[in-house]
CSV table of C-alpha atoms in Angstrom, one decimal:
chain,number,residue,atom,x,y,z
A,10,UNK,CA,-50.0,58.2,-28.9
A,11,UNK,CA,-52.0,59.9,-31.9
A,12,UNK,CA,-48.6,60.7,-32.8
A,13,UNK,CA,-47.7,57.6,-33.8
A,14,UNK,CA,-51.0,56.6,-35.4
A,15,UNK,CA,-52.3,54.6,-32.4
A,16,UNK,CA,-55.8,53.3,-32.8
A,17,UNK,CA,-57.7,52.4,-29.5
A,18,UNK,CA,-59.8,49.4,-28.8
A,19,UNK,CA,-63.3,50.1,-26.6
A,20,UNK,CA,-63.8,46.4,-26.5
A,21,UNK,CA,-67.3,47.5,-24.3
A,22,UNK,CA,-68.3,49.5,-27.2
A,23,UNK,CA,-69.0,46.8,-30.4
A,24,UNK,CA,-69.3,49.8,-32.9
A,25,UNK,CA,-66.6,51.4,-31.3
A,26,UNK,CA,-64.5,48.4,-32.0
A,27,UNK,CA,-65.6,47.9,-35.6
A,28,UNK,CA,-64.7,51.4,-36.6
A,29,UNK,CA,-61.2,50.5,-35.1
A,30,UNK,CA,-60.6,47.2,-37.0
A,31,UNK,CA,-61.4,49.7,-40.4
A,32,UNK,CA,-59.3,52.2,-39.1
A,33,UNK,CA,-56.8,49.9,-38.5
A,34,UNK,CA,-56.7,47.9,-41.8
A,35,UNK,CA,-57.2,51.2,-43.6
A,36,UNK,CA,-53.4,52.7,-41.5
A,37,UNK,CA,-51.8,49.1,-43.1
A,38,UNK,CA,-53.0,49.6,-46.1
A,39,UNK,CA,-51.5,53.3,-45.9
A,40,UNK,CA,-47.9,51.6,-44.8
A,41,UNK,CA,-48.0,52.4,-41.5
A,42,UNK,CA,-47.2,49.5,-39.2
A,43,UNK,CA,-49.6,48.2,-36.3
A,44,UNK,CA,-48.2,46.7,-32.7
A,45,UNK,CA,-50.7,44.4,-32.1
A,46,UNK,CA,-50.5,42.0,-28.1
A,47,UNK,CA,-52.4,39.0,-29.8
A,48,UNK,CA,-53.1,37.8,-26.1
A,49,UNK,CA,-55.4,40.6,-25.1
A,50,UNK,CA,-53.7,41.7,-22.1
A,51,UNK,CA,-50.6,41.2,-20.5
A,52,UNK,CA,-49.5,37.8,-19.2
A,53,UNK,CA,-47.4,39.4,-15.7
A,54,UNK,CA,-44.7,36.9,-15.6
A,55,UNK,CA,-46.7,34.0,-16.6
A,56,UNK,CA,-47.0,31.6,-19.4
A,57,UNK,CA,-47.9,32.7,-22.7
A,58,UNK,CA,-51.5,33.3,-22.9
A,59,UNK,CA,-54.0,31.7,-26.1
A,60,UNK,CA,-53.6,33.9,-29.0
A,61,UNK,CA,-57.1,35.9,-29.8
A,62,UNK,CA,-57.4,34.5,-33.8
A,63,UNK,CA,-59.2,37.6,-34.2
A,64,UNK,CA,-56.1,39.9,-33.4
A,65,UNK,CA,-55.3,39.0,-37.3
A,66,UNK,CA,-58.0,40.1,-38.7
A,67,UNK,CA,-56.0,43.1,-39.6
A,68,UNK,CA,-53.4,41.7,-41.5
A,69,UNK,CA,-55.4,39.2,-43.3
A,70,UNK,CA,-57.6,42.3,-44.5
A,71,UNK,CA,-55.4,44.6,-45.5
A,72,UNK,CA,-53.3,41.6,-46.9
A,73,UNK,CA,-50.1,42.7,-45.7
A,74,UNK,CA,-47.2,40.5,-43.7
A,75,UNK,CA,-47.3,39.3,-39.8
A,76,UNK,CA,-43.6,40.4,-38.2
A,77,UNK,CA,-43.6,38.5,-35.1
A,78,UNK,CA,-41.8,39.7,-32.4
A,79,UNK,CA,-40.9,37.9,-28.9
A,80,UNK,CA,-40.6,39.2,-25.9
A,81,UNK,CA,-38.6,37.8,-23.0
A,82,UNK,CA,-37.5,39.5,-19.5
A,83,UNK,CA,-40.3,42.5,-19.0
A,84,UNK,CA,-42.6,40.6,-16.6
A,85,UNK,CA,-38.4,41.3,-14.5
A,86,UNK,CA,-38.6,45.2,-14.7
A,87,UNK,CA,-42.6,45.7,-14.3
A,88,UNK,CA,-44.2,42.8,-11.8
A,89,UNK,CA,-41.5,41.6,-10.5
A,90,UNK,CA,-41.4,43.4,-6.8
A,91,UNK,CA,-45.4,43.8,-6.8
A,92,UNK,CA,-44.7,47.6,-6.8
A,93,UNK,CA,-46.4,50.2,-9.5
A,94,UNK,CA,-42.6,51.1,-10.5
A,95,UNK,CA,-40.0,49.5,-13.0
A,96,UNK,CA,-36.7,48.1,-12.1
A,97,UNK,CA,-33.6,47.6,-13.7
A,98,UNK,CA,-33.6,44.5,-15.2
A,99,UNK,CA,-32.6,42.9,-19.0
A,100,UNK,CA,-35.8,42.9,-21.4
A,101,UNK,CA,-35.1,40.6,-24.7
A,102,UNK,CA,-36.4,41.6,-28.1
A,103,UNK,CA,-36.5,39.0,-31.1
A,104,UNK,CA,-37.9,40.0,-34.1
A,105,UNK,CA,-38.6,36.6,-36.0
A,106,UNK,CA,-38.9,36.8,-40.5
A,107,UNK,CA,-41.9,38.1,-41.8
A,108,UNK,CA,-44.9,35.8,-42.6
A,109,UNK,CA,-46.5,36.2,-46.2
A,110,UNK,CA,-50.1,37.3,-46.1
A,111,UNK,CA,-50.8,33.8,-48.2
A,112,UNK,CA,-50.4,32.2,-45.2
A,113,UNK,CA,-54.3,32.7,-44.7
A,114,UNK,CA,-54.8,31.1,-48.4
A,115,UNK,CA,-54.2,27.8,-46.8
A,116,UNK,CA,-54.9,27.8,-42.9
A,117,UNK,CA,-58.3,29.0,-41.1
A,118,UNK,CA,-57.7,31.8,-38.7
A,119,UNK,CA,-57.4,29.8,-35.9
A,120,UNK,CA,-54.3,27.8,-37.6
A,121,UNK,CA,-52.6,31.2,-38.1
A,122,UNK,CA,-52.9,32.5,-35.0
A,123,UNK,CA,-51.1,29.2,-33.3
A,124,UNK,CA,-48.5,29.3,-36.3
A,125,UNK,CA,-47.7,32.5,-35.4
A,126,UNK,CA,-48.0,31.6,-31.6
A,127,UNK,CA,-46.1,28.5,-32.0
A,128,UNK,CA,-43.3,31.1,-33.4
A,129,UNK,CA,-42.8,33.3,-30.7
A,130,UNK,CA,-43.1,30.7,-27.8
A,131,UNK,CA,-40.4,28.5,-29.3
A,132,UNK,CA,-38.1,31.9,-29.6
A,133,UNK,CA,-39.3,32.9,-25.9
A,134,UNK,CA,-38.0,29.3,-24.7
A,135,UNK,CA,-34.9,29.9,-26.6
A,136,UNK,CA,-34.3,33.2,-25.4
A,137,UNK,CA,-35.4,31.5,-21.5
A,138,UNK,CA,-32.7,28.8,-22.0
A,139,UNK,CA,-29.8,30.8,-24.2
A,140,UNK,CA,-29.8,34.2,-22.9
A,141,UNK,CA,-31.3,34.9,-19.5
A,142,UNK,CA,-29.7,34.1,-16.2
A,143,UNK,CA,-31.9,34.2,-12.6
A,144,UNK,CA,-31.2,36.2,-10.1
């Protein structure tokens, strides 16, 4: 993981967590990409949880674009059978067009983070409706 420049969240440590929003808007402003989940943990299967606004932060800091990506089908492989194990199973991957950093000229934090929301639910419905077949 420090391999690939991840940065860790102590979200029971507030310092802890300051020195990784720096960290992490001084890696963007080096060029390295961040993966960011914007819901703060996993949703297992379920519906998409609220976006944290604060989870873009990051970009709006460092002033660089939002890629977001959707992701449809993993909930199949990991929760599906209640078991600690993955399955076989089909996982989707969309990567949607980059969104300009002047998006935050114009909309509060919030606003972004349901734009950007707004995005990948719509392409997670599409994928649902288009692509994946139920058992």
């Amino acid at each position: 993981m420090e391999e690939m420049n991840c940065i860790y969240l102590d979200r029971s440590n507030r310092r802890a967590s300051l020195q990784m929003i720096k960290d992490g808007i001084n890696k963007l402003k080096e060029q390295h990409s961040l993966l960011i989940f914007p819901e703060g943990s996993r949703s297992k299967g379920g519906e998409m949880q609220e976006f944290k606004a604060g989870s873009l932060k990051l970009a709006k800091s460092a002033k660089v674009k939002i890629v977001p990506i959707a992701i449809y089908g993993s909930s199949n492989i990991m929760e599906k059978y209640n078991s600690k194990k993955m399955v076989p199973g089909d996982v989707y991957v969309h990567i949607l067009d980059p969104i300009e950093p002047t998006v935050f000229e114009d909309k509060t934090m919030q606003e972004v983070s349901q734009f950007v929301q707004g995005k990948i639910s719509n392409t997670v419905q599409s994928l649902k409706e288009n692509h994946y077949v139920k058992n």
